[in-house]
XYZ file of C-alpha atoms in Angstrom:
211
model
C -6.892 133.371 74.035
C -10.681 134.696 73.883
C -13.509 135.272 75.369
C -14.742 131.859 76.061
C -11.472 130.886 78.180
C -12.249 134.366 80.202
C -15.967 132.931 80.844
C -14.774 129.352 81.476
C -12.473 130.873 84.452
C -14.584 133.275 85.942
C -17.180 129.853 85.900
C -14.369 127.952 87.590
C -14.194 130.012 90.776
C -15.621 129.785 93.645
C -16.889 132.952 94.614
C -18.324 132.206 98.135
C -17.201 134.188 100.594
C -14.925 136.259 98.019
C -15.304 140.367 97.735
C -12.100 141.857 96.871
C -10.598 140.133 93.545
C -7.489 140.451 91.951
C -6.907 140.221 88.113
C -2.995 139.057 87.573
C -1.590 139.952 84.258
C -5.640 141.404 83.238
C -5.046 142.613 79.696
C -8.377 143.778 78.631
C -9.971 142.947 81.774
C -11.913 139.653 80.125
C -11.534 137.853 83.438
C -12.881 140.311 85.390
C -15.924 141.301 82.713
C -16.814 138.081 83.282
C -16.538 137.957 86.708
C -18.641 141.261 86.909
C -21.430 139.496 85.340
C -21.667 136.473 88.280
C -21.858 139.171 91.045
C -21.987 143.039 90.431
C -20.887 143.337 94.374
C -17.360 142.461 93.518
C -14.518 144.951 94.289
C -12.663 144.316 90.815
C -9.022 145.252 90.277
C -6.371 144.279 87.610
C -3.096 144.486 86.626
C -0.925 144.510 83.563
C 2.387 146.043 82.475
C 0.126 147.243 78.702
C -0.903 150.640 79.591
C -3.272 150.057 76.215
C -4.679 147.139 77.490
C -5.741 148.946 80.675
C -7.048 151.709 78.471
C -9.198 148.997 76.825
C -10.292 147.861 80.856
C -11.230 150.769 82.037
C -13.258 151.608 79.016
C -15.235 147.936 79.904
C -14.625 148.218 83.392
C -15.133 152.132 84.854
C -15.935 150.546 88.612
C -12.614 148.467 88.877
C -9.440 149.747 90.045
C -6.330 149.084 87.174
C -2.878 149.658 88.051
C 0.129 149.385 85.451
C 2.349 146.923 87.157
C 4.770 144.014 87.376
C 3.156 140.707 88.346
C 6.425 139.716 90.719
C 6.344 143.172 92.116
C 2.506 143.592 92.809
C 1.636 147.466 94.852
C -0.795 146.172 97.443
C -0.445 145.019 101.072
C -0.377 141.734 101.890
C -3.873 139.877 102.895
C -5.686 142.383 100.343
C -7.454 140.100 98.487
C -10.235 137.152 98.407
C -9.249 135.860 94.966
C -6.263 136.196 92.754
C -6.911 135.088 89.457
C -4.496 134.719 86.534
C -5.450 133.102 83.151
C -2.892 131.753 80.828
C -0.057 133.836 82.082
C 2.043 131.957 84.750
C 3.985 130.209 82.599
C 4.840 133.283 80.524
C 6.242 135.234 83.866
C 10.247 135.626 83.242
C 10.403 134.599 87.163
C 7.077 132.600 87.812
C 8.342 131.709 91.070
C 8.139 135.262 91.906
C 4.874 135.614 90.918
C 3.039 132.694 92.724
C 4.424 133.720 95.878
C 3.385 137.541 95.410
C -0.713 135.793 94.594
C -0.031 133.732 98.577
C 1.462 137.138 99.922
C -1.355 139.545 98.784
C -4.199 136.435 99.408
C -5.982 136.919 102.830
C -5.964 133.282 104.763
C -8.124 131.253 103.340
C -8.082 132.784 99.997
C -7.822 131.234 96.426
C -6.274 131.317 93.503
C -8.072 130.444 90.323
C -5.596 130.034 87.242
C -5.196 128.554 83.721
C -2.508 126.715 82.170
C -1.600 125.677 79.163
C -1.582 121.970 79.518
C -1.933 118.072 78.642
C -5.594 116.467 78.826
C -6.994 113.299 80.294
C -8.314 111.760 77.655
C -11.754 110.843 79.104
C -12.248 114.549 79.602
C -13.354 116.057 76.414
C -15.508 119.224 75.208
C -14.845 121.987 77.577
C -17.222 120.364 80.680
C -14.796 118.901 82.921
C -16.107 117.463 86.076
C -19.121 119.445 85.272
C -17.344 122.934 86.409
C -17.880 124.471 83.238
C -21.724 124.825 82.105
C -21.511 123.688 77.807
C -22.949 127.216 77.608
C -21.211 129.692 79.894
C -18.114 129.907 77.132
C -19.980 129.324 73.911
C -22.398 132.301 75.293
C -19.315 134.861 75.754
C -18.268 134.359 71.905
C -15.357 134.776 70.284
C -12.433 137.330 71.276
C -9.016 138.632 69.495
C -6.483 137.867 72.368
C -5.445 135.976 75.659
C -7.341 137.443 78.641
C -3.977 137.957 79.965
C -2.161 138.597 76.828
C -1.343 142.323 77.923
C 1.244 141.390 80.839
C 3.780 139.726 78.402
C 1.951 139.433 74.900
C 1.073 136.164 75.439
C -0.356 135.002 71.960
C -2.517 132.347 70.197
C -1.359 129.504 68.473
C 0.642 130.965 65.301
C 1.802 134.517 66.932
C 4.884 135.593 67.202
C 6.241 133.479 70.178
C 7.577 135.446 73.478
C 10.990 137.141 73.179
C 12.011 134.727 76.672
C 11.681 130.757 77.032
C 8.394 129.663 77.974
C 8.228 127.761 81.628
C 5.201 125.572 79.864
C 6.722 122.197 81.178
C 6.404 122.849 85.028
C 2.777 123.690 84.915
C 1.523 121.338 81.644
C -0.260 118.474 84.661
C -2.188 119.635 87.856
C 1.008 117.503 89.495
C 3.197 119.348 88.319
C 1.372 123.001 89.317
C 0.437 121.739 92.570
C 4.918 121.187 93.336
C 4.770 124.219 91.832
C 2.665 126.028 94.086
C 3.613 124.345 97.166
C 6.633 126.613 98.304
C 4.293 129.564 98.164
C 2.498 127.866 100.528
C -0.685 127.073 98.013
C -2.067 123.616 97.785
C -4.257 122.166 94.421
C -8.012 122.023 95.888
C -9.281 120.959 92.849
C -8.449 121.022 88.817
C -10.530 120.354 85.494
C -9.766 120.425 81.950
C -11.245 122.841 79.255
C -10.781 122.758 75.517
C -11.470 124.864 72.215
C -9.835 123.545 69.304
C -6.563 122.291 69.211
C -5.994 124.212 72.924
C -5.622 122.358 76.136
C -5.838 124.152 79.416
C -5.813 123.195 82.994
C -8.061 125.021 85.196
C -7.084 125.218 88.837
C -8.137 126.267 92.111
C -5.282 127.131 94.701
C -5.824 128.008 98.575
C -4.131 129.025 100.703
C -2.221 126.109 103.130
């Protein structure tokens, strides 16, 4: 999407405790700029199957490690990893299934996983603060980008692109009910969810550990 969504996620997670992230499906590496600017100690990598996104990453991003690769099929160990993040791209994975359970695999216990969806909205909820986890400021300060942070890993586009050449799996993951029975086979639970807006976009922010 942009650069605000990036900021909102990186804002969402809970970094305590967390040193070696994990950018799922990283495109330009938004999430992780973003993350970079919260704590410069962070061990940053990414992946994406758009060797020019990368290119665009490691321009940004010289410190982080970014590896051309298949989300379902993801070249680490298992346990390698504090934090998996993956914004706006689950329910563009051909096999999503395959890719939650490669984010529990590479997660060390008592890791998270801090993703976006798009999704419906509580009504009540309304201007990008939801249950004060977003600061009004910490997306409106990051501006305006061109693409999805994670548009890279399947070209995942704004409203009025060209839609993906594969269905969409929007429907399982549109509620934080629905992600969490999602999840759950992985072995990830829902700890907690909020709901972010821009425009006429709806997305549910959530943050998955490890059962």
């Amino acid at each position: 999407m942009h650069r605000e969504l990036a900021a909102a996620v990186a804002a969402f997670a809970d970094l305590d405790g967390v040193h070696d992230v994990l950018d799922v499906a990283t495109g330009t590496g938004l999430v992780l700029r973003a993350l970079a600017s919260r704590d410069r100690a962070l061990q940053l990598t990414g992946i994406d199957l758009s060797g020019g996104m990368l290119a665009v990453a490691r321009a940004a991003l010289p410190e982080a490690e970014l590896v051309e690769a298949d989300a379902t099929v993801l070249p680490f160990g298992d346990d390698a990893f504090d934090l998996v993040t993956c914004a706006t791209g689950v329910h563009l994975f051909p096999d999503a299934d395959a890719a939650i359970a490669e984010w529990a695999r590479v997660l060390r216990p008592g890791g998270r996983v801090v993703t976006a969806t798009f999704g419906e909205i509580d009504p009540s909820q309304h201007g990008g603060r939801p249950d004060g986890a977003v600061a009004p400021g910490a997306a409106r300060a990051a501006g305006h980008g061109a693409g999805h942070p994670g548009a890279g890993r399947h070209g995942a586009g704004h409203h009025g692109a060209e839609p993906p050449p594969y269905p969409t799996h929007h429907e399982r993951f549109r509620t934080p009910e629905l992600l969490a029975a999602a999840v759950a086979p992985a072995g990830l639970h829902l700890a907690r969810h909020a709901w972010w807006t821009h425009g006429d976009d709806r997305i549910l922010l959530a943050d998955l550990r490890l059962a």
